[in-house]
Coordinates of C-alpha atoms in Angstrom, one line a residue:
X1 CA 227.4 -101.5 101.1
X2 CA 231.0 -101.0 101.0
X3 CA 233.4 -101.7 103.9
X4 CA 234.0 -97.9 104.3
X5 CA 230.3 -97.3 104.8
X6 CA 230.0 -100.1 107.3
X7 CA 233.0 -98.7 109.3
X8 CA 231.4 -95.1 109.1
X9 CA 228.2 -96.4 110.7
X10 CA 230.2 -98.0 113.4
X11 CA 232.5 -94.9 114.0
X12 CA 230.2 -92.1 112.9
X13 CA 230.6 -90.1 116.2
X14 CA 234.4 -90.3 116.5
X15 CA 234.8 -89.2 112.7
X16 CA 232.3 -86.5 113.1
X17 CA 234.1 -85.1 116.2
X18 CA 237.5 -85.2 114.3
X19 CA 236.0 -83.4 111.1
X20 CA 234.2 -80.9 113.3
X21 CA 237.4 -80.3 115.1
X22 CA 239.3 -79.6 111.9
X23 CA 236.5 -77.5 110.5
X24 CA 236.8 -75.3 113.6
X25 CA 240.5 -74.9 113.3
X26 CA 240.1 -74.1 109.5
X27 CA 237.0 -71.9 109.5
X28 CA 236.3 -70.6 113.0
X29 CA 233.1 -69.0 113.4
X30 CA 232.2 -66.8 110.4
X31 CA 230.2 -63.6 111.3
X32 CA 227.6 -64.1 108.6
X33 CA 226.8 -67.8 109.6
X34 CA 223.7 -68.5 111.8
X35 CA 224.9 -70.1 115.1
X36 CA 222.6 -72.4 117.1
X37 CA 223.5 -70.7 120.4
X38 CA 221.3 -67.9 119.2
X39 CA 218.3 -70.4 119.2
X40 CA 219.3 -71.4 122.8
X41 CA 219.7 -67.8 123.7
X42 CA 216.3 -67.0 122.5
X43 CA 214.7 -70.0 124.2
X44 CA 216.2 -68.8 127.5
X45 CA 214.9 -65.2 127.1
X46 CA 211.4 -66.6 126.1
X47 CA 211.4 -68.7 129.0
X48 CA 212.6 -66.0 131.4
X49 CA 209.8 -63.8 130.3
X50 CA 207.3 -66.4 130.9
X51 CA 208.7 -67.7 134.2
X52 CA 210.3 -64.8 136.1
X53 CA 207.9 -64.3 139.0
X54 CA 206.2 -60.8 139.1
X55 CA 205.0 -61.4 142.9
X56 CA 204.9 -64.0 145.5
X57 CA 207.6 -65.3 147.9
X58 CA 211.2 -64.9 146.9
X59 CA 211.7 -68.7 147.0
X60 CA 209.5 -68.9 143.9
X61 CA 212.1 -67.1 141.9
X62 CA 214.5 -70.2 142.7
X63 CA 212.1 -72.8 141.7
X64 CA 210.9 -71.1 138.6
X65 CA 214.7 -70.7 137.6
X66 CA 215.2 -74.3 138.2
X67 CA 212.2 -75.2 136.1
X68 CA 213.5 -72.9 133.3
X69 CA 216.9 -74.8 133.6
X70 CA 215.1 -78.2 133.3
X71 CA 212.9 -77.0 130.2
X72 CA 215.9 -75.6 128.4
X73 CA 218.2 -78.7 128.9
X74 CA 215.2 -81.0 128.1
X75 CA 214.3 -79.0 124.9
X76 CA 218.1 -78.8 123.7
X77 CA 219.1 -82.3 124.4
X78 CA 215.8 -83.9 123.3
X79 CA 215.8 -82.1 120.0
X80 CA 219.3 -82.9 119.2
X81 CA 219.1 -86.4 120.1
X82 CA 215.9 -87.1 118.1
X83 CA 217.2 -85.1 115.1
X84 CA 220.5 -86.8 114.8
X85 CA 218.9 -90.2 115.6
X86 CA 216.1 -90.1 113.1
X87 CA 218.5 -88.6 110.4
X88 CA 221.1 -91.3 110.8
X89 CA 218.4 -94.1 110.8
X90 CA 216.6 -92.9 107.6
X91 CA 219.3 -90.8 106.0
X92 CA 222.5 -92.0 107.3
X93 CA 224.8 -89.6 105.2
X94 CA 222.7 -86.6 105.9
X95 CA 222.5 -87.5 109.6
X96 CA 226.4 -88.0 109.6
X97 CA 226.9 -84.5 107.8
X98 CA 224.5 -83.1 110.6
X99 CA 226.6 -84.6 113.3
X100 CA 229.8 -83.0 111.7
X101 CA 228.1 -79.6 111.8
X102 CA 226.9 -79.9 115.3
X103 CA 230.3 -80.9 116.3
X104 CA 232.0 -78.0 114.4
X105 CA 229.7 -75.4 116.0
X106 CA 230.2 -76.6 119.5
X107 CA 234.0 -75.9 119.4
X108 CA 235.5 -72.5 119.5
X109 CA 239.2 -72.7 119.8
X110 CA 239.8 -70.9 116.3
X111 CA 237.1 -68.1 117.3
X112 CA 238.7 -67.6 120.7
X113 CA 242.3 -67.3 119.3
X114 CA 241.2 -65.0 116.5
X115 CA 239.4 -62.6 118.9
X116 CA 242.3 -62.7 121.3
X117 CA 244.8 -62.0 118.3
X118 CA 242.6 -59.1 117.2
X119 CA 243.2 -57.3 120.5
X120 CA 246.9 -57.6 120.1
X121 CA 246.6 -56.4 116.6
X122 CA 244.4 -53.4 117.7
X123 CA 246.9 -52.6 120.4
X124 CA 249.7 -52.6 117.7
X125 CA 248.0 -50.7 115.0
X126 CA 245.6 -48.5 116.7
X127 CA 247.0 -48.0 120.2
X128 CA 245.4 -48.2 123.5
X129 CA 242.0 -47.0 122.5
X130 CA 241.7 -49.5 119.8
X131 CA 242.7 -52.2 122.2
X132 CA 240.2 -51.3 124.7
X133 CA 237.4 -51.4 122.1
X134 CA 238.7 -54.8 120.7
X135 CA 238.9 -56.4 124.2
X136 CA 235.3 -55.1 125.1
X137 CA 234.0 -57.5 122.7
X138 CA 235.2 -60.7 124.6
X139 CA 235.2 -59.5 128.1
X140 CA 232.3 -58.8 130.6
X141 CA 234.2 -56.0 132.7
X142 CA 234.3 -52.4 131.8
X143 CA 237.3 -51.6 129.5
X144 CA 237.1 -47.7 129.1
X145 CA 239.7 -47.1 131.9
X146 CA 242.1 -50.2 131.3
X147 CA 245.7 -49.6 130.8
X148 CA 247.6 -51.5 128.0
X149 CA 248.6 -54.0 130.6
X150 CA 245.0 -54.4 131.8
X151 CA 243.7 -55.0 128.2
X152 CA 246.4 -57.6 127.7
X153 CA 245.8 -59.2 131.2
X154 CA 242.0 -59.4 130.4
X155 CA 242.6 -61.0 127.0
X156 CA 244.9 -63.7 128.5
X157 CA 242.5 -64.3 131.2
X158 CA 239.7 -64.9 128.7
X159 CA 241.8 -67.3 126.6
X160 CA 242.8 -69.2 129.9
X161 CA 239.3 -69.5 131.1
X162 CA 237.5 -70.4 127.8
X163 CA 240.1 -73.1 126.9
X164 CA 238.0 -75.1 129.3
X165 CA 234.4 -73.4 128.6
X166 CA 234.7 -72.9 125.0
X167 CA 236.9 -76.0 124.0
X168 CA 237.7 -78.8 126.3
X169 CA 234.5 -78.9 128.1
X170 CA 232.3 -79.2 125.1
X171 CA 234.7 -81.7 123.6
X172 CA 234.4 -83.8 126.7
X173 CA 230.7 -83.9 126.6
X174 CA 230.6 -84.4 122.7
X175 CA 233.0 -87.3 122.8
X176 CA 231.6 -89.2 125.8
X177 CA 227.8 -88.2 125.4
X178 CA 227.3 -87.6 121.7
X179 CA 226.0 -84.5 120.0
X180 CA 223.1 -84.3 122.4
X181 CA 225.5 -84.2 125.3
X182 CA 227.6 -81.6 123.8
X183 CA 224.7 -79.4 123.2
X184 CA 223.3 -79.9 126.7
X185 CA 226.5 -78.6 128.0
X186 CA 226.3 -75.6 125.6
X187 CA 222.8 -75.0 126.8
X188 CA 223.9 -75.1 130.5
X189 CA 226.9 -72.8 129.6
X190 CA 224.7 -70.2 127.8
X191 CA 222.2 -70.1 130.7
X192 CA 224.9 -69.4 133.2
X193 CA 226.3 -66.5 131.0
X194 CA 222.8 -65.2 130.6
X195 CA 221.2 -65.9 134.2
X196 CA 224.1 -66.7 136.5
X197 CA 224.6 -63.3 138.0
X198 CA 224.7 -62.4 141.7
X199 CA 222.4 -59.4 141.6
X200 CA 218.9 -58.6 142.7
X201 CA 217.1 -60.0 139.7
X202 CA 219.3 -63.2 139.3
X203 CA 220.5 -64.0 142.8
X204 CA 217.5 -66.6 143.4
X205 CA 216.2 -67.0 139.7
X206 CA 219.6 -67.7 138.2
X207 CA 221.0 -69.8 141.0
X208 CA 220.2 -73.1 139.4
X209 CA 221.8 -72.1 136.2
X210 CA 225.0 -70.9 138.0
X211 CA 225.2 -73.9 140.3
X212 CA 224.7 -76.5 137.4
X213 CA 227.3 -74.7 135.2
X214 CA 229.8 -75.4 138.2
X215 CA 228.8 -78.9 138.3
X216 CA 229.0 -79.5 134.5
X217 CA 232.4 -77.8 134.4
X218 CA 234.1 -79.5 137.4
X219 CA 235.6 -82.4 135.6
X220 CA 236.5 -80.5 132.3
X221 CA 238.1 -77.4 133.9
X222 CA 240.6 -79.7 135.8
X223 CA 241.3 -81.7 132.8
X224 CA 241.8 -78.6 130.9
X225 CA 244.2 -77.4 133.4
X226 CA 246.3 -80.7 133.1
X227 CA 246.3 -80.2 129.3
X228 CA 247.5 -76.7 129.6
X229 CA 250.2 -77.7 131.9
X230 CA 251.5 -80.2 129.3
X231 CA 251.0 -77.6 126.6
X232 CA 253.2 -75.3 128.6
X233 CA 256.0 -77.7 128.6
X234 CA 255.7 -78.6 124.9
X235 CA 255.5 -74.7 124.0
X236 CA 258.5 -73.8 125.8
X237 CA 256.8 -72.1 128.8
X238 CA 257.4 -72.8 132.5
X239 CA 255.4 -76.0 133.3
X240 CA 257.0 -76.2 136.7
X241 CA 255.9 -72.7 137.8
X242 CA 252.5 -73.4 136.0
X243 CA 252.1 -76.3 138.4
X244 CA 253.2 -74.4 141.6
X245 CA 250.7 -71.6 140.9
X246 CA 248.0 -74.1 140.0
X247 CA 248.3 -75.7 143.4
X248 CA 248.4 -72.3 145.1
X249 CA 245.8 -70.3 143.3
X250 CA 243.4 -72.7 141.6
X251 CA 240.7 -71.6 144.0
X252 CA 241.2 -68.0 144.0
X253 CA 238.0 -67.1 142.1
X254 CA 234.3 -66.9 143.0
X255 CA 233.8 -70.0 140.6
X256 CA 235.3 -73.4 141.8
X257 CA 236.4 -73.8 138.2
X258 CA 237.5 -70.5 136.5
X259 CA 241.0 -70.3 138.2
X260 CA 241.8 -73.9 137.5
X261 CA 243.0 -72.7 134.0
X262 CA 243.9 -69.1 134.8
X263 CA 246.3 -70.3 137.5
X264 CA 248.0 -72.5 135.1
X265 CA 248.5 -69.9 132.3
X266 CA 249.5 -67.3 134.8
X267 CA 252.2 -69.6 136.1
X268 CA 253.2 -70.8 132.7
X269 CA 253.8 -67.2 131.5
X270 CA 255.2 -65.9 134.9
X271 CA 252.6 -63.1 135.1
X272 CA 249.9 -62.1 137.5
X273 CA 246.4 -62.3 136.3
X274 CA 242.9 -61.3 137.7
X275 CA 242.8 -58.8 140.6
X276 CA 240.3 -55.8 141.0
X277 CA 238.1 -55.0 138.0
X278 CA 235.3 -52.8 137.2
X279 CA 231.8 -54.2 136.2
X280 CA 229.0 -51.9 135.4
X281 CA 230.7 -49.0 137.2
X282 CA 231.5 -50.7 140.4
X283 CA 234.9 -52.2 141.5
X284 CA 235.0 -55.9 142.2
X285 CA 237.9 -56.8 144.5
X286 CA 238.8 -60.2 142.9
X287 CA 242.1 -61.9 144.3
X288 CA 245.3 -61.9 142.0
X289 CA 246.3 -65.2 140.5
X290 CA 250.0 -65.9 139.8
X291 CA 253.1 -63.9 140.5
X292 CA 254.3 -60.9 138.6
X293 CA 257.7 -62.3 137.7
X294 CA 257.9 -59.8 134.9
X295 CA 255.6 -57.4 133.2
X296 CA 252.8 -58.7 131.0
X297 CA 253.3 -58.0 127.4
X298 CA 251.4 -58.2 124.1
X299 CA 253.4 -61.3 123.0
X300 CA 251.6 -63.2 126.1
X301 CA 248.6 -63.2 124.0
X302 CA 250.1 -65.3 121.4
X303 CA 251.8 -67.6 123.9
X304 CA 248.3 -68.2 125.5
X305 CA 246.9 -69.1 122.2
X306 CA 249.7 -71.5 121.5
X307 CA 248.9 -73.1 124.7
X308 CA 245.1 -73.2 123.9
X309 CA 245.8 -75.0 120.5
X310 CA 248.0 -77.6 122.1
X311 CA 245.6 -78.2 124.8
X312 CA 242.9 -78.7 122.4
X313 CA 244.8 -81.2 120.3
X314 CA 245.6 -83.1 123.5
X315 CA 242.0 -83.1 124.5
X316 CA 240.8 -84.5 121.2
X317 CA 243.4 -87.2 121.2
X318 CA 242.9 -88.2 124.9
X319 CA 239.2 -88.2 124.9
X320 CA 239.0 -90.2 121.8
X321 CA 241.5 -92.8 122.9
X322 CA 239.7 -93.2 126.3
X323 CA 236.4 -93.6 124.4
X324 CA 237.9 -96.3 122.2
X325 CA 239.4 -98.0 125.2
X326 CA 236.0 -98.0 127.1
X327 CA 234.3 -99.5 124.1
X328 CA 236.7 -102.3 123.8
X329 CA 236.4 -102.9 127.5
X330 CA 232.6 -103.0 127.2
X331 CA 232.6 -105.3 124.2
X332 CA 235.0 -107.7 126.0
X333 CA 232.7 -107.6 129.0
X334 CA 229.7 -108.2 126.9
X335 CA 231.5 -111.3 125.4
X336 CA 232.2 -112.8 128.8
X337 CA 228.6 -112.3 130.2
X338 CA 227.0 -113.7 126.9
X339 CA 227.2 -117.5 127.8
X340 CA 225.7 -116.5 131.3
X341 CA 222.9 -114.5 129.6
X342 CA 222.1 -117.4 127.2
X343 CA 222.0 -119.8 130.1
X344 CA 219.9 -117.9 132.3
X345 CA 216.4 -118.7 130.8
X346 CA 217.2 -122.5 131.5
X347 CA 217.7 -121.6 135.1
X348 CA 214.5 -119.9 135.5

């Protein structure tokens, strides 16, 4: 085998992550391509059909929901781990290509930015009605009565929140826990989006999904906020105000993680995000994030996208550097412990 092949076997994950990252930036998520998230969604719906309690004490809904969560995480993580491991062992190049594909389909920076840019384009070319329709594809709130500023605000919020959920968090788990870890995170995030509602059906049944999503996102959300602050400085935005608003408003959300990135983007742009919004016909009174130092404008969507891409590149570089450094430290520790390990049988 050539030197390149030996090196590729040693660094297969790092190379796969970089190539997957670049493929996402180049291709995004083509509409006609099948996405593995659909399989996860189908699994969640089938498990929900079988496990949602039709009768019994209310607490049964919680335990059944927890069992669903464990089944889904185990099925997704186990299948990805076994598939990638078997392929790499017996058909290395096929396994490596599969790892690239899994890395590519985990990341969503291009898809997120394209969707946000489509809203800006719709507002410019088709007016408010077109903007409302375009933003309805990427947000969960009711959009029929949104003003132009409301459409822009909802889009910027989506970019800010999903910088963590759609890019930095999956990148974090992918780099440090491999393809299986990345797809476990994707399963956790998908279950939260499908089951993590505070309503009569899911308040107990979806509680495990909602709480575990908070746990998995705790570190990545704060790293994403840090990367966005640095991105604000490099992108010509107000990094000082981003830090100020982050410190003040980072917990102004029902989730302990969502406002981490929203507060940074609001401060960097000098606009006010969040606030009351209508969901399924009912007004939800959410607190505002940021200060309205100026009126929000369509150009803020492009500014938020620029911060997204800069933060994504920082996440890739920092995570890979930390992984390499940790690998070197572990290798050095193993060398130091080797003489003791060799001498241990003689002492027993």
